[in-house]
C-alpha positions as semicolon CSV with decimal commas, in nm:
position;residue;x (nm);y (nm);z (nm)
1;M;0,000;0,000;0,000
2;Q;0,124;0,347;-0,087
3;R;0,250;0,557;0,204
4;A;0,266;0,935;0,222
5;I;0,400;1,183;0,475
6;I;0,254;1,518;0,581
7;I;0,486;1,797;0,461
8;T;0,293;2,105;0,574
9;P;0,306;2,219;0,940
10;K;-0,052;2,097;0,978
11;A;-0,316;1,952;0,749
12;F;-0,690;1,903;0,790
13;L;-0,851;1,563;0,749
14;Y;-1,203;1,576;0,604
15;E;-1,490;1,332;0,646
16;T;-1,610;1,360;0,286
17;I;-1,530;1,535;-0,039
18;T;-1,756;1,695;-0,298
19;T;-1,694;1,782;-0,662
20;E;-1,838;2,089;-0,829
21;N;-1,744;2,226;-1,171
22;S;-1,456;1,978;-1,196
23;C;-1,312;2,098;-0,861
24;T;-1,297;1,878;-0,551
25;Y;-1,342;2,018;-0,202
26;G;-1,310;1,873;0,146
27;S;-1,622;1,879;0,362
28;K;-1,652;1,855;0,744
29;I;-1,316;1,867;0,922
30;T;-1,265;1,566;1,149
31;D;-0,897;1,579;1,243
32;E;-0,570;1,765;1,204
33;L;-0,244;1,595;1,106
34;L;0,104;1,727;1,171
35;S;0,425;1,748;0,972
36;G;0,607;1,416;0,965
37;W;0,302;1,198;1,033
38;I;0,260;0,895;0,808
39;V;-0,062;0,798;0,629
40;S;-0,160;0,500;0,416
41;V;-0,322;0,603;0,088
42;Q;-0,627;0,404;-0,019
43;E;-0,745;0,599;-0,324
44;Q;-0,736;0,936;-0,496
45;Q;-1,015;1,158;-0,625
46;G;-0,910;1,482;-0,789
47;N;-0,665;1,660;-0,562
48;Y;-0,768;1,462;-0,251
49;L;-0,638;1,135;-0,107
50;K;-0,841;0,893;0,101
51;V;-0,605;0,793;0,382
52;V;-0,574;0,608;0,712
53;T;-0,347;0,758;0,976
54;H;-0,089;0,564;1,178
55;Y;-0,339;0,566;1,467
56;G;-0,623;0,417;1,262
57;Y;-0,828;0,728;1,182
58;G;-0,950;0,771;0,825
59;G;-1,061;1,054;0,599
60;W;-0,970;1,272;0,303
61;L;-0,655;1,480;0,279
62;R;-0,538;1,738;0,027
63;Q;-0,269;1,578;-0,187
64;S;-0,064;1,900;-0,176
65;D;-0,022;1,852;0,201
66;T;0,168;1,527;0,140
67;R;0,440;1,361;-0,060
68;E;0,476;0,995;-0,143
69;I;0,758;0,815;0,036
70;S;0,947;0,493;-0,028
71;P;0,932;0,196;0,210
72;G;1,283;0,279;0,331
73;E;1,201;0,641;0,412
74;C;0,872;0,533;0,568
75;Q;1,062;0,303;0,802
76;L;1,297;0,587;0,897
77;W;1,015;0,826;0,989
78;Q;0,805;0,558;1,154
79;Q;1,069;0,492;1,418
80;I;0,889;0,750;1,624
81;F;0,572;0,538;1,604
82;Q;0,731;0,203;1,684
83;N;0,548;0,006;1,947
84;S;0,609;-0,210;2,254
85;V;0,605;-0,091;2,611
86;P;0,469;-0,386;2,808
87;S;0,390;-0,171;3,114
88;F;0,067;-0,051;2,950
89;Q;-0,100;-0,173;2,631
90;E;0,188;-0,308;2,428
91;E;0,071;-0,234;2,077
92;F;-0,009;0,133;2,147
93;C;0,314;0,249;2,311
94;L;0,641;0,372;2,173
95;K;0,950;0,157;2,205
96;P;1,229;0,254;2,447
97;P;1,542;0,346;2,249
98;A;1,782;0,070;2,155
99;S;2,064;0,327;2,154
100;D;2,123;0,691;2,236
101;N;2,154;0,788;1,870
102;L;1,818;0,729;1,705
103;P;1,774;0,969;1,411
104;T;1,431;1,103;1,509
105;A;1,300;1,340;1,774
106;V;0,968;1,515;1,837
107;I;0,888;1,883;1,883
108;R;0,801;1,926;2,252
109;R;0,715;2,298;2,252
110;G;0,372;2,426;2,152
111;M;0,523;2,593;1,844
112;I;0,885;2,627;1,736
113;D;1,052;2,800;1,442
114;I;1,295;2,611;1,221
115;L;1,576;2,863;1,171
116;E;1,816;2,885;0,879
117;K;2,115;2,923;1,111
118;P;2,176;2,845;1,480
119;K;2,102;3,192;1,609
120;V;1,784;3,372;1,710
121;Q;1,821;3,647;1,449
122;S;1,823;3,393;1,164
123;D;1,554;3,365;0,898
124;I;1,258;3,139;0,974
125;L;1,225;2,847;0,732
126;S;0,902;2,705;0,881
127;T;0,715;2,667;1,208
128;L;0,625;2,326;1,348
129;F;0,387;2,227;1,627
130;L;0,413;2,007;1,935
131;G;0,408;1,644;1,827
132;S;0,581;1,688;1,490
133;P;0,870;1,446;1,434
134;V;1,194;1,564;1,272
135;L;1,510;1,389;1,159
136;L;1,827;1,471;1,349
137;C;2,126;1,588;1,147
138;G;2,427;1,513;1,363
139;Y;2,460;1,597;1,730
140;S;2,348;1,897;1,930
141;T;2,610;2,175;1,944
142;N;2,609;2,474;2,177
143;G;2,242;2,419;2,258
144;W;2,130;2,397;1,893
145;Q;2,022;2,091;1,697
146;K;2,018;2,073;1,318
147;V;1,707;1,893;1,194
148;Q;1,537;1,798;0,871
149;T;1,163;1,840;0,831
150;A;0,932;1,609;0,638
151;E;0,911;1,875;0,367
152;G;1,287;1,832;0,318
153;S;1,430;2,159;0,450
154;Q;1,713;2,160;0,703
155;G;1,748;2,414;0,979
156;Y;1,809;2,463;1,348
157;V;1,603;2,450;1,667
158;P;1,709;2,484;2,030
159;S;1,787;2,138;2,160
160;C;1,550;2,198;2,453
161;A;1,260;2,219;2,203
162;L;1,301;1,852;2,113
163;L;1,193;1,536;2,291
164;Y;1,467;1,282;2,230
165;P;1,382;0,908;2,243
166;E;1,593;0,849;2,555
167;E;1,396;1,115;2,742
168;R;1,057;0,944;2,720
169;E;0,888;0,817;3,033
170;Y;0,826;0,442;3,060
171;T;0,681;0,408;3,409
172;Q;0,315;0,443;3,498
173;A;0,378;0,733;3,735
174;G;0,599;0,904;3,479
175;V;0,344;0,873;3,201
176;R;0,061;1,004;3,422
177;F;0,274;1,308;3,511
178;C;0,382;1,353;3,149
179;A;0,026;1,338;3,011
180;I;-0,097;1,600;3,259
181;N;0,191;1,836;3,183
182;Y;0,134;1,816;2,809
183;A;-0,238;1,874;2,857
184;K;-0,165;2,184;3,066
185;S;0,064;2,316;2,792
186;Y;-0,251;2,379;2,585
187;L;-0,418;2,595;2,851
188;G;-0,550;2,912;2,688
189;A;-0,558;2,763;2,338
190;S;-0,886;2,836;2,158
191;Y;-1,136;2,566;2,077
192;R;-1,120;2,437;1,720
193;W;-1,329;2,147;1,594
194;G;-1,086;1,876;1,482
195;G;-0,784;2,077;1,598
196;K;-0,466;1,943;1,755
197;T;-0,238;2,247;1,789
198;Q;-0,185;2,563;1,989
199;M;-0,375;2,744;1,713
200;G;-0,688;2,557;1,819
201;I;-0,771;2,220;1,970
202;D;-1,084;2,020;2,048
203;C;-1,160;1,791;2,341
204;S;-1,037;1,463;2,195
205;G;-0,747;1,639;2,023
206;L;-0,629;1,749;2,367
207;T;-0,646;1,403;2,522
208;F;-0,499;1,239;2,212
209;M;-0,199;1,475;2,200
210;S;-0,140;1,450;2,576
211;Y;-0,101;1,073;2,550
212;Y;0,066;1,079;2,208
213;M;0,354;1,279;2,354
214;C;0,392;1,003;2,615
215;G;0,403;0,737;2,345
216;I;0,047;0,605;2,373
217;L;-0,198;0,618;2,083
218;I;-0,555;0,646;2,211
219;Y;-0,869;0,678;2,001
220;R;-0,911;1,021;1,843
221;D;-1,278;1,075;1,940
222;A;-1,468;1,103;2,270
223;A;-1,544;0,732;2,301
224;I;-1,395;0,412;2,441
225;V;-1,337;0,194;2,136
226;E;-1,239;-0,172;2,126
227;D;-0,882;-0,244;2,009
228;Y;-0,757;0,089;2,147
229;P;-0,579;0,097;2,483
230;V;-0,836;0,281;2,697
231;H;-1,055;0,051;2,907
232;E;-1,342;0,147;3,134
233;I;-1,287;0,163;3,510
234;P;-1,519;0,249;3,804
235;I;-1,519;0,619;3,888
236;S;-1,415;0,525;4,240
237;Q;-1,080;0,410;4,096
238;I;-1,006;0,725;3,898
239;K;-0,651;0,864;3,921
240;P;-0,475;1,163;3,768
241;A;-0,439;1,134;3,387
242;D;-0,738;0,899;3,354
243;L;-1,014;1,007;3,118
244;L;-1,364;1,137;3,187
245;Y;-1,630;1,073;2,921
246;F;-1,944;1,283;2,881
247;P;-2,199;1,278;2,596
248;G;-1,989;1,387;2,297
249;H;-1,708;1,517;2,517
250;I;-1,388;1,399;2,688
251;A;-1,157;1,540;2,956
252;L;-0,834;1,449;3,135
253;Y;-0,862;1,410;3,512
254;L;-0,607;1,607;3,717
255;G;-0,690;1,487;4,068
256;D;-0,870;1,650;4,361
257;G;-1,189;1,672;4,155
258;K;-1,029;1,887;3,883
259;Y;-1,013;1,808;3,512
260;I;-0,869;1,975;3,203
261;H;-1,053;1,986;2,872
262;S;-1,101;2,188;2,557
263;T;-1,458;2,307;2,541
264;G;-1,666;2,482;2,278
265;N;-1,881;2,639;2,549
266;P;-1,888;3,011;2,457
267;N;-1,824;3,109;2,819
268;S;-1,471;2,970;2,800
269;F;-1,420;2,844;2,441
270;G;-1,089;2,671;2,474
271;C;-0,862;2,468;2,697
272;V;-0,952;2,527;3,062
273;I;-0,964;2,356;3,400
274;N;-1,298;2,283;3,566
275;S;-1,413;2,100;3,877
276;L;-1,644;1,814;3,968
277;N;-1,698;1,970;4,311
278;P;-2,020;2,177;4,337
279;Q;-1,854;2,402;4,596
280;D;-1,585;2,518;4,353
281;C;-1,629;2,831;4,143
282;D;-1,519;2,644;3,830
283;Y;-1,781;2,370;3,875
284;R;-1,985;2,281;3,565
285;S;-2,302;2,095;3,653
286;D;-2,379;2,017;3,287
287;L;-2,066;1,799;3,279
288;A;-2,030;1,679;3,637
289;E;-2,386;1,546;3,640
290;N;-2,348;1,367;3,305
291;I;-2,037;1,151;3,331
292;I;-2,107;0,839;3,124
293;A;-1,773;0,658;3,167
294;V;-1,424;0,676;3,312
295;G;-1,136;0,531;3,114
296;S;-0,773;0,442;3,179
297;V;-0,480;0,313;2,974
298;F;-0,321;0,164;3,284
299;L;-0,375;-0,196;3,385
């Protein structure tokens, strides 16, 4: 099956496409893909590709947001998606590094500029978002790392803006802490249906990205789905970083009755923290009184 890689900083995935006057358009945004993510191409209609993402989500993507890659290059980029951490659900976790010199890393800052030279005054080649993999070009020098983007350009980022494979957490406590910290990094971001970046993110985009950065691929939507790692648990067993499910909505539990979520409610419209405790000023009865499930990736 043909593989392609996202070459733009971000690309929308559409549920359907329509054709009018020989032009094809995407209709109903369902997801947002990031530079360096791999998709499997199933068919093409006009300037759109029907694809399946590496986490099993399907839809239509503009062909101009991608380029076809060979099996060898696909294997190189997919190192960041390799699986097997037996502590959780094996097939949905990234693999601990076999060495300290794997050629891929992931952007760990909300947004970071790729600079032409290793200095802050340099020209900006592109801007990538948290969760975008890059290829490493040599070793970090004086706090700067040369990288190559999926589009093919080479430039520099501060080394601290990258998550290197050896830095990932592989303990349950570490992953819980990691997921919460990444979720909090989106605080203040506006709500965007289908979004996954600091420019706008939705509820399941927030929970997906929080776990993705910890190496765990959960289902993209606000549902517990068979064959994905989240399983239902009693609410009495809920711990920080577990997931709260409401009708059509999902949140990440922080502990002490607090949860973080990205909400389209016009009173907040974005990533915020709310409470399950009626005595708290940030209590939302419409959510607290309508919890339909609690999920966890931890056994």
